[in-house]
mmCIF file of C-alpha atoms in Angstrom:
data_model
loop_
_atom_site.group_PDB
_atom_site.id
_atom_site.type_symbol
_atom_site.label_atom_id
_atom_site.label_comp_id
_atom_site.label_asym_id
_atom_site.label_seq_id
_atom_site.Cartn_x
_atom_site.Cartn_y
_atom_site.Cartn_z
ATOM 1 C CA MET G 1 -22.461 -47.239 -19.402
ATOM 2 C CA ALA G 2 -19.347 -45.255 -20.063
ATOM 3 C CA GLY G 3 -21.326 -42.045 -19.321
ATOM 4 C CA ASN G 4 -22.522 -43.305 -15.907
ATOM 5 C CA SER G 5 -19.132 -44.538 -14.680
ATOM 6 C CA ALA G 6 -17.812 -42.737 -11.610
ATOM 7 C CA VAL G 7 -14.726 -40.571 -12.050
ATOM 8 C CA ILE G 8 -11.964 -41.288 -9.596
ATOM 9 C CA GLY G 9 -10.250 -38.206 -8.159
ATOM 10 C CA LEU G 10 -11.360 -34.598 -8.556
ATOM 11 C CA SER G 11 -14.565 -34.130 -10.423
ATOM 12 C CA TRP G 12 -14.662 -30.348 -9.927
ATOM 13 C CA GLN G 13 -11.904 -27.823 -10.325
ATOM 14 C CA PRO G 14 -12.246 -24.162 -9.203
ATOM 15 C CA LYS G 15 -11.888 -21.512 -11.875
ATOM 16 C CA LEU G 16 -8.826 -19.453 -10.905
ATOM 17 C CA ASP G 17 -8.348 -16.311 -12.984
ATOM 18 C CA LEU G 18 -5.867 -14.736 -10.571
ATOM 19 C CA PHE G 19 -2.767 -15.993 -12.293
ATOM 20 C CA SER G 20 -3.917 -16.090 -15.888
ATOM 21 C CA SER G 21 -2.523 -13.525 -18.309
ATOM 22 C CA ALA G 22 -5.711 -13.321 -20.390
ATOM 23 C CA LYS G 23 -7.230 -9.853 -20.668
ATOM 24 C CA LYS G 24 -10.698 -9.223 -19.278
ATOM 25 C CA GLU G 25 -13.352 -6.769 -20.210
ATOM 26 C CA LYS G 26 -13.463 -3.492 -18.285
ATOM 27 C CA GLY G 27 -17.072 -3.996 -17.240
ATOM 28 C CA SER G 28 -16.607 -7.490 -15.816
ATOM 29 C CA VAL G 29 -17.009 -7.813 -12.083
ATOM 30 C CA ASP G 30 -14.975 -11.026 -11.769
ATOM 31 C CA GLY G 31 -11.613 -9.273 -12.204
ATOM 32 C CA ALA G 32 -12.300 -6.809 -9.376
ATOM 33 C CA GLU G 33 -13.531 -9.415 -6.937
ATOM 34 C CA SER G 34 -10.663 -11.800 -7.575
ATOM 35 C CA SER G 35 -8.020 -9.110 -6.962
ATOM 36 C CA ALA G 36 -7.934 -9.806 -3.235
ATOM 37 C CA LEU G 37 -6.499 -13.157 -2.219
ATOM 38 C CA TYR G 38 -7.576 -13.050 1.429
ATOM 39 C CA LYS G 39 -11.238 -13.421 2.317
ATOM 40 C CA PRO G 40 -12.641 -13.611 5.865
ATOM 41 C CA GLU G 41 -13.929 -16.972 7.125
ATOM 42 C CA SER G 42 -17.566 -15.789 6.997
ATOM 43 C CA MET G 43 -17.330 -15.413 3.210
ATOM 44 C CA LEU G 44 -15.830 -18.853 2.610
ATOM 45 C CA VAL G 45 -17.994 -21.875 1.826
ATOM 46 C CA ASP G 46 -16.113 -25.152 2.221
ATOM 47 C CA GLY G 47 -12.876 -23.168 2.018
ATOM 48 C CA LEU G 48 -13.791 -21.486 -1.276
ATOM 49 C CA PHE G 49 -14.873 -17.882 -1.844
ATOM 50 C CA VAL G 50 -18.411 -17.537 -3.144
ATOM 51 C CA PRO G 51 -19.279 -14.013 -4.292
ATOM 52 C CA PRO G 52 -22.611 -12.665 -3.046
ATOM 53 C CA LYS G 53 -25.526 -12.722 -5.471
ATOM 54 C CA ASP G 54 -26.899 -9.396 -4.236
ATOM 55 C CA PRO G 55 -25.425 -6.527 -6.335
ATOM 56 C CA ARG G 56 -25.456 -4.170 -3.322
ATOM 57 C CA LYS G 57 -23.245 -6.501 -1.317
ATOM 58 C CA MET G 58 -21.028 -6.969 -4.358
ATOM 59 C CA ASN G 59 -20.577 -3.180 -4.703
ATOM 60 C CA LYS G 60 -19.775 -2.968 -0.997
ATOM 61 C CA LEU G 61 -17.068 -5.601 -1.425
ATOM 62 C CA LEU G 62 -15.591 -3.721 -4.372
ATOM 63 C CA ARG G 63 -15.531 -0.447 -2.401
ATOM 64 C CA LYS G 64 -13.652 -2.132 0.442
ATOM 65 C CA GLN G 65 -10.942 -3.288 -1.939
ATOM 66 C CA VAL G 66 -10.257 0.208 -3.289
ATOM 67 C CA LYS G 67 -7.277 1.813 -1.528
ATOM 68 C CA ASP G 68 -8.019 4.795 0.722
ATOM 69 C CA THR G 69 -6.333 7.804 -0.921
ATOM 70 C CA ALA G 70 -6.897 11.554 -1.130
ATOM 71 C CA GLY G 71 -7.600 11.336 -4.851
ATOM 72 C CA LYS G 72 -5.922 11.919 -8.167
ATOM 73 C CA ASN G 73 -5.647 15.695 -7.611
ATOM 74 C CA TRP G 74 -3.575 14.997 -4.501
ATOM 75 C CA PHE G 75 -1.384 12.415 -6.278
ATOM 76 C CA ASP G 76 -3.150 9.532 -4.496
ATOM 77 C CA MET G 77 -1.797 10.498 -1.079
ATOM 78 C CA PRO G 78 -2.524 7.530 1.217
ATOM 79 C CA ALA G 79 -4.285 7.817 4.557
ATOM 80 C CA GLN G 80 -1.783 7.563 7.424
ATOM 81 C CA THR G 81 -2.043 5.352 10.472
ATOM 82 C CA ILE G 82 -2.152 7.666 13.482
ATOM 83 C CA THR G 83 0.255 6.774 16.273
ATOM 84 C CA PRO G 84 0.204 8.518 19.675
ATOM 85 C CA GLU G 85 3.267 10.611 18.706
ATOM 86 C CA LEU G 86 1.667 11.708 15.440
ATOM 87 C CA LYS G 87 -1.567 12.519 17.252
ATOM 88 C CA LYS G 88 0.290 14.815 19.688
ATOM 89 C CA ASP G 89 2.106 16.541 16.836
ATOM 90 C CA LEU G 90 -1.119 17.126 14.907
ATOM 91 C CA GLN G 91 -2.819 18.557 17.996
ATOM 92 C CA LEU G 92 0.151 20.902 18.549
ATOM 93 C CA LEU G 93 -0.033 22.056 14.935
ATOM 94 C CA LYS G 94 -3.707 22.888 15.446
ATOM 95 C CA LEU G 95 -2.826 24.977 18.517
ATOM 96 C CA ARG G 96 0.187 26.672 16.917
ATOM 97 C CA GLY G 97 -1.423 30.126 17.242
ATOM 98 C CA VAL G 98 -1.106 29.933 21.037
ATOM 99 C CA ILE G 99 2.514 28.785 21.084
ATOM 100 C CA ASP G 100 4.192 31.962 19.813
ATOM 101 C CA PRO G 101 2.654 35.382 20.566
ATOM 102 C CA LYS G 102 4.515 37.141 17.752
ATOM 103 C CA ARG G 103 3.400 34.845 14.942
ATOM 104 C CA HIS G 104 -0.089 35.052 13.523
ATOM 105 C CA TYR G 105 -1.529 32.281 11.403
ATOM 106 C CA LYS G 106 -4.388 32.160 8.957
ATOM 107 C CA LYS G 107 -7.588 30.999 10.602
ATOM 108 C CA GLY G 108 -8.162 27.356 9.770
ATOM 109 C CA ASP G 109 -10.155 24.478 11.143
ATOM 110 C CA THR G 110 -8.914 24.925 14.709
ATOM 111 C CA LYS G 111 -12.462 24.617 16.054
ATOM 112 C CA SER G 112 -12.962 21.065 14.752
ATOM 113 C CA LYS G 113 -11.692 18.367 17.060
ATOM 114 C CA SER G 114 -11.087 15.826 14.312
ATOM 115 C CA LEU G 115 -7.572 15.225 13.056
ATOM 116 C CA PRO G 116 -6.798 15.246 9.331
ATOM 117 C CA LYS G 117 -7.062 11.904 7.568
ATOM 118 C CA TYR G 118 -4.627 12.565 4.730
ATOM 119 C CA PHE G 119 -1.236 14.103 5.535
ATOM 120 C CA GLN G 120 2.462 13.471 5.108
ATOM 121 C CA VAL G 121 5.365 13.901 7.481
ATOM 122 C CA GLY G 122 8.791 14.839 6.226
ATOM 123 C CA THR G 123 12.208 16.050 7.311
ATOM 124 C CA VAL G 124 13.566 19.462 6.386
ATOM 125 C CA ILE G 125 17.085 19.211 4.988
ATOM 126 C CA GLU G 126 19.022 22.473 5.059
ATOM 127 C CA PRO G 127 21.327 23.405 2.224
ATOM 128 C CA ALA G 128 25.069 23.614 2.827
ATOM 129 C CA SER G 129 24.947 27.431 2.664
ATOM 130 C CA GLU G 130 22.979 27.574 5.938
ATOM 131 C CA PHE G 131 25.465 25.555 7.960
ATOM 132 C CA TYR G 132 26.131 28.392 10.441
ATOM 133 C CA ALA G 133 23.039 30.572 9.953
ATOM 134 C CA SER G 134 19.811 28.761 10.851
ATOM 135 C CA ARG G 135 20.869 25.167 11.287
ATOM 136 C CA LEU G 136 19.805 23.125 14.305
ATOM 137 C CA THR G 137 22.624 21.270 15.994
ATOM 138 C CA LYS G 138 22.308 17.564 16.719
ATOM 139 C CA LYS G 139 21.657 18.389 20.364
ATOM 140 C CA GLN G 140 18.746 20.675 19.467
ATOM 141 C CA ARG G 141 17.087 18.193 17.102
ATOM 142 C CA LYS G 142 14.296 16.182 18.649
ATOM 143 C CA ALA G 143 12.156 13.292 17.442
ATOM 144 C CA THR G 144 8.787 15.062 17.664
ATOM 145 C CA ILE G 145 7.459 18.613 17.594
ATOM 146 C CA ALA G 146 6.338 18.260 21.216
ATOM 147 C CA ASP G 147 9.886 17.481 22.343
ATOM 148 C CA GLU G 148 11.251 20.454 20.400
ATOM 149 C CA LEU G 149 8.749 22.828 21.972
ATOM 150 C CA LEU G 150 9.410 21.536 25.479
ATOM 151 C CA SER G 151 13.162 22.005 25.093
ATOM 152 C CA ASP G 152 12.881 25.584 23.737
ATOM 153 C CA SER G 153 13.944 28.012 26.519
ATOM 154 C CA ASN G 154 12.174 31.083 25.053
ATOM 155 C CA LEU G 155 8.906 29.214 24.830
ATOM 156 C CA HIS G 156 9.415 27.870 28.350
ATOM 157 C CA SER G 157 9.724 31.366 29.832
ATOM 158 C CA TYR G 158 6.706 32.565 27.804
ATOM 159 C CA ARG G 159 4.606 29.646 29.044
ATOM 160 C CA LYS G 160 5.623 30.311 32.660
ATOM 161 C CA ARG G 161 4.727 33.988 32.374
ATOM 162 C CA LYS G 162 1.338 33.235 30.806
ATOM 163 C CA VAL G 163 0.483 30.625 33.444
ATOM 164 C CA ARG G 164 1.390 33.102 36.190
ATOM 165 C CA GLU G 165 -0.865 35.772 34.622
ATOM 166 C CA ILE G 166 -3.790 33.367 34.357
ATOM 167 C CA GLU G 167 -3.332 32.213 37.956
ATOM 168 C CA GLU G 168 -3.324 35.810 39.207
ATOM 169 C CA VAL G 169 -6.590 36.540 37.431
ATOM 170 C CA ASN G 170 -8.272 33.361 38.676
ATOM 171 C CA ARG G 171 -6.859 33.518 42.214
ATOM 172 C CA PRO G 172 -9.380 34.297 44.938
ATOM 173 C CA ALA G 173 -9.153 37.657 46.657
ATOM 174 C CA GLY G 174 -6.570 36.365 49.113
ATOM 175 C CA VAL G 175 -6.257 35.636 52.823
ATOM 176 C CA ASP G 176 -6.510 39.302 53.858
ATOM 177 C CA GLN G 177 -9.820 39.761 52.061
ATOM 178 C CA TRP G 178 -11.123 36.542 53.598
ATOM 179 C CA LYS G 179 -10.163 37.715 57.125
ATOM 180 C CA ILE G 180 -11.870 41.080 56.606
ATOM 181 C CA LYS G 181 -15.089 39.408 55.426
ATOM 182 C CA LYS G 182 -15.036 36.937 58.311
ATOM 183 C CA SER G 183 -14.435 39.611 60.931
ATOM 184 C CA SER G 184 -17.190 41.789 59.497
ATOM 185 C CA LYS G 185 -19.623 38.863 59.685
ATOM 186 C CA ARG G 186 -18.678 38.238 63.333
ATOM 187 C CA GLY G 187 -19.047 41.871 64.152
ATOM 188 C CA LYS G 188 -22.566 41.971 62.719
ATOM 189 C CA SER G 189 -23.613 38.842 64.593
ATOM 190 C CA ASN G 190 -22.227 40.251 67.886
ATOM 191 C CA THR G 191 -24.132 43.491 67.459
ATOM 192 C CA LYS G 192 -27.371 41.626 66.864
ATOM 193 C CA LYS G 193 -26.920 39.638 70.083
ATOM 194 C CA GLN G 194 -26.279 42.772 72.050
ATOM 195 C CA ARG G 195 -29.481 44.432 70.842
ATOM 196 C CA TYR G 196 -31.650 41.643 72.168
#
């Protein structure tokens, strides 16, 4: 009767390998699935994570847990979260050939509308020898590329000139041309009435 007696308290304990220091085999799937502590509510049964029995679903779970990087050849550069400021800067970099008429850039993927997934943003630090030569003052430094371009006076005059040229080309013939056409139409209609 000792075998049939009910055990008071916990009769089942979950197997937790997360905090154990024992080494696992490289081919075991348990180590990869237990690496993530958080699981969504849909994957929990009575508050405990139950791995799927289907190997396809298991592989999908493992792929989700792998970090999104550019690869070993790119030193595992992580994918950036794109903020509105970063998005504007990336779009300006794609259109950099239009900004300055005297600079010519190598043809790249300017036709594609998608933004790059893997990139890094840095700050250029000038050496002490260029203190007076090509250094930007604190007043000239801006937070984003868009702000720098908008504050540049040379670029501002170039943009104004280009907009004026485009408007002149696309402008209709003008008021004088419109008056001439209108008067010629009236003259033709008057002559027709007089003939009848």
